C-alpha cells in the first residue's frame, strides 16, 4: 500500500516538472501548517539543464551510457512520454511548459510514519491539465493492476472539493493546478485556500515571510525547513545540553548543533550561471550569540581569517578550517560534566607517559585554531618499488601558538615515534634543507619484509615533518612535503585576510582523475568484471571516465558565519 | 529408503558404461542432467548438440578443454594478478564467478568448486587475496589431474599454510592443525588414523614457512627426528606424510565417496561394495581425477533414478546455471554481492569442513533469496543486472513464436520438460490469463509479449524442481 502511494506521488511528480517564470500561486495552495516546502521554481530551465547534461558529449561517451538508455525502465519512461504526447496532442517540451509552467511544490509535515504530503503542480492550461490528470490516473490504475495491486477509483466530497482516490493517492484539480496528496484530510486544509481564503496559506504565513528574503529570485529550485517542531522533542533538546553526555559531539560538530538550536528555519536553493552550479544553505543565526558548545569551531569575534587552501600540482582535496582545541581546554569546565572532567584529567596525566613528558593538554593548547589538510598525487620519486595500489599523499598543516617551543617539542615527539616504528618496519632517516627549513623524513628500506606487507603498500609512504614559521607540517610523503615547504615559505610573506569564512574545502575532479589514472589497472578490472569486456575495451572506457572527470572542474564547499546568519555554499564549476 | 536402494544396487551394473536403450533412451532429460552435474547447466544449443551426439561424445567434449581455453586462461590470470595487487576481495569473488560464467571448459570450474569445498580455506583468516587466488589456481591446475600432486601442492600452498597454521609450526612446538585435517578431511576420513599419528605427523610439517609469498623450508625449525605414522617409522618430512596418506588404503575410498556425493547423489548412502570399483579406478590410475570423473559420467548409475535430481543446487550452481542457460552476461560484481544473500560466499567457506550442502542450502530465507535473485536477473527491471540476462533474447534466438512454444522452450531448457503435468497446466493458465490482463495503455504489443515471456521464465525458475541438480 505504501508502495502504491509513493509510486503514485512520484509518478505524478515525475511527469510534471517544469515552468516559465516564478509564480507565487502554488505556494498559496499550500496550507500554512506545512513543516517543509520544496519548490521547483523554474522547472523548464531545470529540465533543460538536466537534458543538456545528460546529452552532453562527455556524458555520452561514458561507459554504460548506451546501455543505460536501453534499460527497460528508461524505455518504458520514454514510451510513457510518447504516449502522453500522442494523447494530449503536444510535444513534451510544450507539455512541460503548459502543465508545470507555474512551478511545482512539494510540502508536508514531519511524522514518524510517512506524514501527510501535498504536491501542487501549477499548470497554465486548465483543460489540458484536466486531460493530463485523467490520463495519468488511467496509467496509474493500469500500472497497479499489472503489479497485482488493483484499485478502484473513488470520488470524495471534502469541504466542497471533489477529491479522486486511487489506492492511497488523492487528488483534485483547481483550475490549471493539480493537487495530489497521500491523505484525504489534507484537502480540508486545502479547500479554503482554493476558495480564495489565502490568509491561511503558506505563502501568507509569518514563518515564510521571515525566510523568503533569503532565497534569491533567480533560484531554479529551493527548499524551506521549519526547525521548530523537532526542537520540541526531548531527545533533540538533549543534543543541545552543554555540558552533557555529548561533549565529544560538541567539540567536533558544536557549530552545527548551535545553529540548529538558535535557528527557526533553514533555507536552501539551487542557482546556475553558465557552467557554474551552486547549492546554498542559509541559517538565520551567526557568530553573534553563539553558545559555548560552538566555541571550538566559531571564534568569539567571528573572524575565521583562514589561510587559503593549499594548492599543489595533482591536488585531489584541500581544506582550510577553523578548529580551536585550545578553546575546549580553556573552557573545559563548561564543556564537561564533573565526571567527564575527572576522566579527562586522568587521561591527560597518562598521556605524559607516552608523549615524552608533555601532556596532551599542553600540546593541544599550543595549537592555533587555523589548520589545513591536503590530499594530492605528486610525482613519485622516492621509491622504485611497485605498489599494488597507489595511495595519494596527504598532509596536515597545523598552526602553532608558541611556535618555537612547541615546534621543537613536536619534532622530538615525532622522532621518538619514528624510532619506535622502525621496530615494525625498517626505515632510514632522511634530512633535507630547503631555504633554511629542515624537512625530516623517513624512507622505508627496500627489503623483503617491507615488500611483503600488503603488496608493497608501505612504499606509498615516506612520512616527514617540518616547521615553517608558525606552521607545522606533517606529511605522508617526501615529494608532497617538499612542495608544501616551498608553498608555506612563500605564504609567510603574504598578509592574512580577515574574513568570516570558517572552512573552505576544494575537491578537484582533475586530481581524482589523476588518482584514477595511477590506479587505472583497478578501474579496468572493475569494467571487465562488470561489463564483460576485453581488456582493450575496458581500458578505453576507463580512459573515458578519467577524461569525463577532468571535464568536471572543481567542487568547493564554503562555510561563512556573519554576525546574524550563516551560510554553506557548495559550488560546482564545470570546465569546458 | 536408503537401505532399499543399497540392497537393490549391483555394483557391476552401476559402473558399467551406460548404453542407451528403449528403457533408458538418451534424450533431453539425460543431456540436461549431464550438463547440470558436469557444467552448471546447458544452454539451448548445447542441449541440442548433446542430444544429437549421444552420451559418449558429450562426456568426451565436457572433459576436453576447448581450443579457446588457453587464451581464456591467460586473460583471467592477468585479471587475477591485478586483483591480487589491490587485495580486493569483492573483485576476487566476482573474478571466479566471471570465470564460471564465461569459461569454455565448465567442468574444470565445477571441479575447482568441488576442490574449494574439499580443501575449504577462508579468506576470513588468510586475509590475502593473492594467496587465495594462488590456491584457486592450484586447485584448477590439478582439478581433473593428479590428486596425489594436488595434495602435495596444497600442503605447501600459502593460503592453506596460513589457514591451518602450518607456517607457525616450529621444532619443539608442532602445530597439529594441518596434520589433523590432512587425515580427517583431505584424504582418509575419521576412523582411519589415531591421535598419535596426528601428533607424529605434525612434527614432520615443522619448519614449513612462507617467504616472499611462496613455500619455504626452514631446516633450522624442522624436527628431523624419527616419527611413526600409520605404523611406519622414518625421518619423515611433510611430503612423506602426504605420501603415506596417499598410500593408505582408505584414501581412494574416501575420495570415491566424496566424488560420488558430488556427482551422483546426496541422498543415497553408497555401500563400500558400490564404491569399490570407483576406488579401484582411482587407485589404478594413481589418483587421476579426470579418469574417475569420466567413469562416473559414463556409468549406468549416473543415468539412473538413483542420481537424477538427487542433489540440491548450491547457490553458485543455481545462479551460474540459470545465467549460462540464458546465455546472459550480467555484472559478476553484482552477482557476487547477490550470492551473499543466497548463502554462499566464494573464498569464504564457513569452516574447514566447507559448506554442508544438500538440504542445508534451502530454508525459507535462502529460498526467497533464490527467487528474488532469479527475478532480478530475468525481469530486466533490476538496476544492478539490467537487461544482460534477458530471457526474451534466447526466445528470439531459438525461434519460439507462440505462447505454447515459449512455454515448451523454457520447460525444455531449464527442466527438460520433466515436470508434473499440473505445473505445466498452471503455467499455461498464467499465459492464457495474462493475455487478458489490462496492461498499461502506453505499453506496446511488444512490451506486453516480452513482459509475459520474462514473467513465465521467472515462474519456471521458481519451481521446486529447478532447485535440484
CSV table of N, CA and C in Angstrom, one decimal, chain A residues 42-93:
chain,number,residue,atom,x,y,z
A,42,UNK,N,11.6,27.0,-11.3
A,42,UNK,CA,11.7,27.2,-12.8
A,42,UNK,C,12.0,25.8,-13.4
A,43,UNK,N,10.9,25.0,-13.4
A,43,UNK,CA,11.1,23.6,-13.9
A,43,UNK,C,11.6,23.5,-15.3
A,44,UNK,N,11.2,24.4,-16.2
A,44,UNK,CA,11.5,24.3,-17.6
A,44,UNK,C,13.1,24.5,-17.7
A,45,UNK,N,13.6,25.5,-17.0
A,45,UNK,CA,15.1,25.7,-17.1
A,45,UNK,C,15.8,24.5,-16.5
A,46,UNK,N,15.3,24.0,-15.4
A,46,UNK,CA,15.9,22.8,-14.7
A,46,UNK,C,15.9,21.6,-15.7
A,47,UNK,N,14.8,21.4,-16.3
A,47,UNK,CA,14.7,20.2,-17.2
A,47,UNK,C,15.7,20.4,-18.4
A,48,UNK,N,15.7,21.7,-18.9
A,48,UNK,CA,16.6,21.9,-20.0
A,48,UNK,C,18.1,21.7,-19.6
A,49,UNK,N,18.5,22.1,-18.4
A,49,UNK,CA,19.8,21.9,-17.9
A,49,UNK,C,20.2,20.4,-17.8
A,50,UNK,N,19.2,19.7,-17.1
A,50,UNK,CA,19.4,18.2,-17.0
A,50,UNK,C,19.5,17.5,-18.3
A,51,UNK,N,18.6,18.0,-19.2
A,51,UNK,CA,18.6,17.4,-20.6
A,51,UNK,C,20.0,17.6,-21.3
A,52,UNK,N,20.5,18.9,-21.2
A,52,UNK,CA,21.7,19.2,-21.8
A,52,UNK,C,22.9,18.4,-21.2
A,53,UNK,N,22.8,18.2,-19.9
A,53,UNK,CA,23.9,17.5,-19.2
A,53,UNK,C,23.9,16.0,-19.6
A,54,UNK,N,22.7,15.4,-19.6
A,54,UNK,CA,22.6,14.0,-20.0
A,54,UNK,C,23.0,13.8,-21.4
A,55,UNK,N,22.8,14.8,-22.3
A,55,UNK,CA,23.1,14.6,-23.7
A,55,UNK,C,24.4,15.2,-24.1
A,56,UNK,N,25.2,15.7,-23.1
A,56,UNK,CA,26.5,16.3,-23.4
A,56,UNK,C,27.5,15.2,-23.9
A,57,UNK,N,28.4,15.7,-24.7
A,57,UNK,CA,29.3,14.7,-25.4
A,57,UNK,C,30.1,13.9,-24.4
A,58,UNK,N,30.7,14.5,-23.3
A,58,UNK,CA,31.5,13.7,-22.4
A,58,UNK,C,30.6,12.6,-21.7
A,59,UNK,N,29.4,13.0,-21.4
A,59,UNK,CA,28.5,12.0,-20.7
A,59,UNK,C,28.1,10.9,-21.7
A,60,UNK,N,27.9,11.3,-22.9
A,60,UNK,CA,27.5,10.2,-23.9
A,60,UNK,C,28.6,9.2,-24.1
A,61,UNK,N,29.8,9.7,-23.9
A,61,UNK,CA,31.0,8.7,-24.1
A,61,UNK,C,31.2,7.8,-22.9
A,62,UNK,N,30.5,8.1,-21.8
A,62,UNK,CA,30.8,7.3,-20.6
A,62,UNK,C,30.4,5.9,-20.8
A,63,UNK,N,31.1,5.0,-20.1
A,63,UNK,CA,30.8,3.5,-20.2
A,63,UNK,C,29.4,3.3,-19.7
A,64,UNK,N,28.7,2.5,-20.4
A,64,UNK,CA,27.3,2.2,-20.0
A,64,UNK,C,26.2,3.2,-20.4
A,65,UNK,N,26.6,4.3,-21.0
A,65,UNK,CA,25.6,5.3,-21.4
A,65,UNK,C,24.5,4.7,-22.3
A,66,UNK,N,25.0,4.1,-23.4
A,66,UNK,CA,24.0,3.5,-24.3
A,66,UNK,C,23.2,2.4,-23.6
A,67,UNK,N,23.9,1.6,-22.8
A,67,UNK,CA,23.2,0.5,-22.1
A,67,UNK,C,22.1,1.1,-21.2
A,68,UNK,N,22.5,2.2,-20.5
A,68,UNK,CA,21.6,2.8,-19.5
A,68,UNK,C,20.3,3.3,-20.2
A,69,UNK,N,20.5,3.9,-21.4
A,69,UNK,CA,19.3,4.4,-22.1
A,69,UNK,C,18.5,3.3,-22.7
A,70,UNK,N,19.1,2.1,-22.8
A,70,UNK,CA,18.4,1.0,-23.4
A,70,UNK,C,17.8,0.1,-22.3
A,71,UNK,N,17.9,0.5,-21.0
A,71,UNK,CA,17.3,-0.2,-19.9
A,71,UNK,C,15.8,-0.2,-20.1
A,72,UNK,N,15.2,-1.3,-19.6
A,72,UNK,CA,13.8,-1.4,-19.8
A,72,UNK,C,13.0,-0.3,-19.1
A,73,UNK,N,13.5,0.1,-17.9
A,73,UNK,CA,12.8,1.2,-17.2
A,73,UNK,C,12.8,2.5,-18.0
A,74,UNK,N,14.0,2.8,-18.6
A,74,UNK,CA,14.2,4.0,-19.3
A,74,UNK,C,13.3,3.9,-20.6
A,75,UNK,N,13.3,2.8,-21.2
A,75,UNK,CA,12.5,2.6,-22.4
A,75,UNK,C,11.0,2.9,-22.1
A,76,UNK,N,10.6,2.3,-21.0
A,76,UNK,CA,9.2,2.5,-20.6
A,76,UNK,C,8.9,4.0,-20.3
A,77,UNK,N,9.8,4.7,-19.7
A,77,UNK,CA,9.6,6.1,-19.4
A,77,UNK,C,9.4,6.9,-20.7
A,78,UNK,N,10.3,6.6,-21.6
A,78,UNK,CA,10.2,7.2,-22.9
A,78,UNK,C,8.9,6.9,-23.6
A,79,UNK,N,8.5,5.7,-23.5
A,79,UNK,CA,7.2,5.3,-24.1
A,79,UNK,C,6.0,6.1,-23.4
A,80,UNK,N,6.2,6.2,-22.1
A,80,UNK,CA,5.1,6.9,-21.4
A,80,UNK,C,5.0,8.4,-21.9
A,81,UNK,N,6.2,9.0,-22.1
A,81,UNK,CA,6.2,10.4,-22.6
A,81,UNK,C,5.6,10.4,-24.0
A,82,UNK,N,6.0,9.5,-24.8
A,82,UNK,CA,5.5,9.5,-26.2
A,82,UNK,C,3.9,9.3,-26.2
A,83,UNK,N,3.5,8.4,-25.3
A,83,UNK,CA,2.1,8.2,-25.1
A,83,UNK,C,1.3,9.5,-24.7
A,84,UNK,N,1.9,10.2,-23.7
A,84,UNK,CA,1.3,11.4,-23.3
A,84,UNK,C,1.3,12.5,-24.4
A,85,UNK,N,2.4,12.5,-25.2
A,85,UNK,CA,2.4,13.4,-26.3
A,85,UNK,C,1.3,13.1,-27.3
A,86,UNK,N,1.1,11.8,-27.6
A,86,UNK,CA,0.1,11.4,-28.5
A,86,UNK,C,-1.3,11.7,-28.0
A,87,UNK,N,-1.5,11.4,-26.8
A,87,UNK,CA,-2.9,11.5,-26.2
A,87,UNK,C,-3.2,13.0,-26.0
A,88,UNK,N,-2.3,13.8,-25.6
A,88,UNK,CA,-2.5,15.2,-25.3
A,88,UNK,C,-2.3,16.1,-26.5
A,89,UNK,N,-1.7,15.6,-27.5
A,89,UNK,CA,-1.5,16.3,-28.8
A,89,UNK,C,-0.5,17.4,-28.7
A,90,UNK,N,0.5,17.3,-27.9
A,90,UNK,CA,1.6,18.3,-27.9
A,90,UNK,C,2.9,17.6,-27.6
A,91,UNK,N,4.0,18.2,-28.1
A,91,UNK,CA,5.4,17.7,-27.8
A,91,UNK,C,5.7,17.9,-26.3
A,92,UNK,N,6.6,17.0,-25.8
A,92,UNK,CA,6.8,17.0,-24.3
A,92,UNK,C,7.2,18.4,-23.8
A,93,UNK,N,8.0,19.1,-24.6
A,93,UNK,CA,8.5,20.4,-24.0
A,93,UNK,C,7.4,21.3,-23.8
